[in-house]
mmCIF file of C-alpha atoms in Angstrom:
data_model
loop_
_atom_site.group_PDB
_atom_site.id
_atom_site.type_symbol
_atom_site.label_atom_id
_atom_site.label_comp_id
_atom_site.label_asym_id
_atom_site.label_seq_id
_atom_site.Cartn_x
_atom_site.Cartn_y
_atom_site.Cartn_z
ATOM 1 C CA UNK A 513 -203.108 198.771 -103.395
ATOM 2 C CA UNK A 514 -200.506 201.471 -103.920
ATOM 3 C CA UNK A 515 -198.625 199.079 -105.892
ATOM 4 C CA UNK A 516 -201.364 198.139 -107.877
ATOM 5 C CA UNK A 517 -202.288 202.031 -109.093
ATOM 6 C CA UNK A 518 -197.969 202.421 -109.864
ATOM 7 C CA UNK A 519 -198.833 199.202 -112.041
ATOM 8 C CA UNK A 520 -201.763 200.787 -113.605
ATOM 9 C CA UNK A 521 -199.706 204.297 -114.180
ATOM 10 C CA UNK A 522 -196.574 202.626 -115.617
ATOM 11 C CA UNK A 523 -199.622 200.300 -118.507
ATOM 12 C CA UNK A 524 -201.019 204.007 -118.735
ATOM 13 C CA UNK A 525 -197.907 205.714 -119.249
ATOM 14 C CA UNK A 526 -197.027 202.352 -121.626
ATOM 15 C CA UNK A 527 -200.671 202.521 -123.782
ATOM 16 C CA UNK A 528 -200.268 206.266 -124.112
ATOM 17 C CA UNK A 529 -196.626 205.689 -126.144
ATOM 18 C CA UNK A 530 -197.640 202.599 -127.875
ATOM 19 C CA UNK A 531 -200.042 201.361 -129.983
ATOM 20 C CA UNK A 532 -201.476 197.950 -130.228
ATOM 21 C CA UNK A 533 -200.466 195.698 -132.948
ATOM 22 C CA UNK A 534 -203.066 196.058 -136.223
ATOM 23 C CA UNK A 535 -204.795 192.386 -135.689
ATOM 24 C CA UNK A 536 -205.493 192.925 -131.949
ATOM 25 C CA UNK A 537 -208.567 195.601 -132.293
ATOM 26 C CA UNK A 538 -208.432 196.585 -129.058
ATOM 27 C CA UNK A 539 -207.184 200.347 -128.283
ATOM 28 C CA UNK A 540 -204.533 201.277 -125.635
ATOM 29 C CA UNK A 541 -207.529 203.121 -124.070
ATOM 30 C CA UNK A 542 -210.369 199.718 -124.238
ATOM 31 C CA UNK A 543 -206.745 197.126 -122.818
ATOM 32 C CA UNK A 544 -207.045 199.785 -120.100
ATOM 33 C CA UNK A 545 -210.586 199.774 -118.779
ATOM 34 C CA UNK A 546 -210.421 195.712 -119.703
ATOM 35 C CA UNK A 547 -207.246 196.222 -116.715
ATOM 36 C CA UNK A 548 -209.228 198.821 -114.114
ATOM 37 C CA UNK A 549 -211.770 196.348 -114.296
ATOM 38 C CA UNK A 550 -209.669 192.828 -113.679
ATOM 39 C CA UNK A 551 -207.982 195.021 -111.047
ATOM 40 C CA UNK A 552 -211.130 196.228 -109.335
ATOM 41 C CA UNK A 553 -212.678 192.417 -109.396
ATOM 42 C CA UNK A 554 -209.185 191.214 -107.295
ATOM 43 C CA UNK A 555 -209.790 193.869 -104.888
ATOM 44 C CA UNK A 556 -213.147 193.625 -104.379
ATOM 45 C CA UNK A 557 -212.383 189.820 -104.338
ATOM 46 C CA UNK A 558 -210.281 190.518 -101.063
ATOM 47 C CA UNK A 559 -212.970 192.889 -99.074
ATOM 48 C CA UNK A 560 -212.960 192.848 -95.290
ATOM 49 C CA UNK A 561 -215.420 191.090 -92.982
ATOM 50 C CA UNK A 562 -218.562 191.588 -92.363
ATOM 51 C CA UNK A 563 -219.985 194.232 -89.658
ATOM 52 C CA UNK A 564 -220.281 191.203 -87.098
ATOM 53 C CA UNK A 565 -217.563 189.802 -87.372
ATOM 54 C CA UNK A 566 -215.445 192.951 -86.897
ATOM 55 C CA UNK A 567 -217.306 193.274 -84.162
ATOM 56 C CA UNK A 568 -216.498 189.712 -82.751
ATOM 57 C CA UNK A 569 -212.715 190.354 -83.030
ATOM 58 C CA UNK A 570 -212.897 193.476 -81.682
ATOM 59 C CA UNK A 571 -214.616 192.327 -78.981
ATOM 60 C CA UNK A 572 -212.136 189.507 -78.314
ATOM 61 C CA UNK A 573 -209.177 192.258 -78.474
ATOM 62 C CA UNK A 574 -210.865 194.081 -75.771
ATOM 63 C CA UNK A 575 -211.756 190.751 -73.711
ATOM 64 C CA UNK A 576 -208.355 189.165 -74.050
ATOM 65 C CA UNK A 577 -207.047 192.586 -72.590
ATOM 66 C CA UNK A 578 -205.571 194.548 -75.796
ATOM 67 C CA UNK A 579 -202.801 192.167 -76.653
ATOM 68 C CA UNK A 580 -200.006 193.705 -78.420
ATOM 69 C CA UNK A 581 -200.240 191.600 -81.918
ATOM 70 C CA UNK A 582 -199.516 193.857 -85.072
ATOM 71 C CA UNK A 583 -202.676 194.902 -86.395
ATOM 72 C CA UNK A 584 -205.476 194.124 -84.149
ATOM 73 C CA UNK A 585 -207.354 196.609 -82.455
ATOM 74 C CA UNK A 586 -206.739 199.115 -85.335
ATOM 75 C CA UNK A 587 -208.561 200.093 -87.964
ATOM 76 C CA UNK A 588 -207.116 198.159 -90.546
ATOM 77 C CA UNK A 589 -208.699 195.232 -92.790
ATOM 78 C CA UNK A 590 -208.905 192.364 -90.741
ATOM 79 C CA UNK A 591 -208.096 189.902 -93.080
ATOM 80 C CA UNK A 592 -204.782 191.467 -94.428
ATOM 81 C CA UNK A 593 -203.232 193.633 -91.445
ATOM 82 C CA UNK A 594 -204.028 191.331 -88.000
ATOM 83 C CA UNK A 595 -201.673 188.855 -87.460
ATOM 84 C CA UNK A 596 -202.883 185.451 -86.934
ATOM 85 C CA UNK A 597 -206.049 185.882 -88.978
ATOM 86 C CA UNK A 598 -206.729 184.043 -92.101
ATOM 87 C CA UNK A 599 -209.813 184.629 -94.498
ATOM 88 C CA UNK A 600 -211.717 183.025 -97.085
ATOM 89 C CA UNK A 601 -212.379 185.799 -99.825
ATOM 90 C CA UNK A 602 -215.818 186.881 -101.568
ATOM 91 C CA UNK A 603 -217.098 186.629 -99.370
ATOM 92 C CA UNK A 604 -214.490 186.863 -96.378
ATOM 93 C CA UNK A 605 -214.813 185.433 -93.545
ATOM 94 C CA UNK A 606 -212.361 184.547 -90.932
ATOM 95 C CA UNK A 607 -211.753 180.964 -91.183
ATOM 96 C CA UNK A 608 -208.663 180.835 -89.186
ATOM 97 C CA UNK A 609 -207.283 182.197 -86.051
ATOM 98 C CA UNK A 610 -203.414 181.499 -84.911
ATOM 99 C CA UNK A 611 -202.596 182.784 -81.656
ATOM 100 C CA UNK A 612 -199.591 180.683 -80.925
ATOM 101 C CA UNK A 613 -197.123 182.029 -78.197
ATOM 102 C CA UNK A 614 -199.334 185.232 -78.726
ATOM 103 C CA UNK A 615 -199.059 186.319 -74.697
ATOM 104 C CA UNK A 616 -202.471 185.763 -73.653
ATOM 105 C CA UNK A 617 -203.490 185.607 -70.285
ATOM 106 C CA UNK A 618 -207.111 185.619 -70.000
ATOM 107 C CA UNK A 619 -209.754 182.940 -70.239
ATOM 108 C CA UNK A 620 -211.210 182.414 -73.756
ATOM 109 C CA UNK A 621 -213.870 184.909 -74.374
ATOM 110 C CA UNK A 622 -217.533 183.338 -74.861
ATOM 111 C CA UNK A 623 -217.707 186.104 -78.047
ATOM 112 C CA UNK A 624 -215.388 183.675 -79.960
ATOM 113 C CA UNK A 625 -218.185 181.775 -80.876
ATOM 114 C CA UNK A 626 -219.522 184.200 -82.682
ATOM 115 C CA UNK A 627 -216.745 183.611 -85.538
ATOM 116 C CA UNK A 628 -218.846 181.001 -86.889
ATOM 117 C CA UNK A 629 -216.265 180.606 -90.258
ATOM 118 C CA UNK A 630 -213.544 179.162 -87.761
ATOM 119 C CA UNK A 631 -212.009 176.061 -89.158
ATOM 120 C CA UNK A 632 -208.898 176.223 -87.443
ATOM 121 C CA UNK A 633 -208.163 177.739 -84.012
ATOM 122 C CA UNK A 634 -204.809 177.671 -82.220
ATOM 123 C CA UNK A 635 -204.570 179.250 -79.144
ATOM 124 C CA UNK A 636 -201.409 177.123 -77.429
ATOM 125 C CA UNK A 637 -198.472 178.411 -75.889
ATOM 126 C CA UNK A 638 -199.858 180.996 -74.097
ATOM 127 C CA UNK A 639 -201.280 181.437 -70.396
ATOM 128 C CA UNK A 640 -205.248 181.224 -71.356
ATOM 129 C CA UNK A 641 -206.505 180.437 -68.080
ATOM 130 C CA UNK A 642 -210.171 179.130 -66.775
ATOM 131 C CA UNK A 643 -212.201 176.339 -68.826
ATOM 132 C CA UNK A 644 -213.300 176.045 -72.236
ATOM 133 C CA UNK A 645 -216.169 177.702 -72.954
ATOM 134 C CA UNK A 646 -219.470 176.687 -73.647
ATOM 135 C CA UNK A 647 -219.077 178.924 -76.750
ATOM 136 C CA UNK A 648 -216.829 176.960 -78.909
ATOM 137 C CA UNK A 649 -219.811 174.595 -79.347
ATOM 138 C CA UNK A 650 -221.381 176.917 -82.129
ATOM 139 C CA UNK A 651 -218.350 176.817 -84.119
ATOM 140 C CA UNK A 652 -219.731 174.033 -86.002
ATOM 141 C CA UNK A 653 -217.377 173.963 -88.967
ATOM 142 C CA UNK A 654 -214.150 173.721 -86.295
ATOM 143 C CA UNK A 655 -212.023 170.805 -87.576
ATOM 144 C CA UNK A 656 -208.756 171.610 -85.709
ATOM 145 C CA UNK A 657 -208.433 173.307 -82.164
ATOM 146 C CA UNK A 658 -205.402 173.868 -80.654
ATOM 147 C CA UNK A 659 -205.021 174.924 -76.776
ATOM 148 C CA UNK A 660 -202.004 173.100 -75.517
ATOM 149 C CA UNK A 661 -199.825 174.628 -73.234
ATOM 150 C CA UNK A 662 -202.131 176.796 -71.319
ATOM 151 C CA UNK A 663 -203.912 176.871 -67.939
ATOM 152 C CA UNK A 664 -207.135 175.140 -69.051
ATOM 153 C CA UNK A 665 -209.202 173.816 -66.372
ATOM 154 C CA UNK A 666 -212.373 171.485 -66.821
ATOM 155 C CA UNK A 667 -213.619 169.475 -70.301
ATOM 156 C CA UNK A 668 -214.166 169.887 -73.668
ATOM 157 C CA UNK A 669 -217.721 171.167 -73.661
#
């Protein structure tokens, strides 16, 4: 974002200096609001998650013990500061979750199933422990799962 206002400054700075050419009928002050907007619409385009699923991954930090991942557990957008989260934009919604060799140690929290946007989870090389839960059964849009090289116990529900 801070890049995008220097951009805006330096086209402001640029508009104020120049003027457009005769046939274009635009002002430097209109090519500027057309740019605020365009660059409001990509933003906007890019929004965090929803209340519930913060709230899942939250949730999941806490449950998983507070791993130490860049990002998570902080305040920051989900979708652009936790590593190993992917989102779909307007609306976003986590659609992938990549937790390879992440450090892990606890069971799979039954909350995960509350990320209902999951299309792609990969939880391997890490020490996940007890059985798969019941949980991952409401991730109905799932198409890859990943736990290999864990401590799994049990079936695939």
């Amino acid at each position: 974002q801070e890049q995008m206002i220097r951009n805006i400054q330096r086209l402001q700075h640029r508009s104020s200096h120049h003027h457009p050419a005769p046939h274009s009928g635009m002002t430097p002050r209109a090519g500027l609001v057309v740019w605020g907007v365009l660059v409001c619409l990509l933003v906007t385009s890019h929004a965090d998650v929803g209340p519930e699923q913060r709230d899942a991954m939250l949730q999941l930090y806490e449950a998983w013990g507070r791993p130490s991942l860049s990002g998570w557990g902080s305040g920051l957008d989900i979708c652009t500061n936790w590593d190993g989260v992917t989102c779909s934009s307007a609306p976003s919604s986590i659609i992938q979750l990549n937790l390879n060799g992440s450090g892990l140690v606890l069971p799979i929290p039954d909350i995960i199933g509350n990320l209902t946007s999951l299309s792609r989870l990969t939880l391997s090389h890490n020490m996940i422990n007890g059985s798969i839960p019941e949980a991952l059964t409401r991730l109905t849009g799932l198409v890859s799962l990943d736990l290999s090289h864990n401590v799994i116990i049990g079936t695939v529900p």
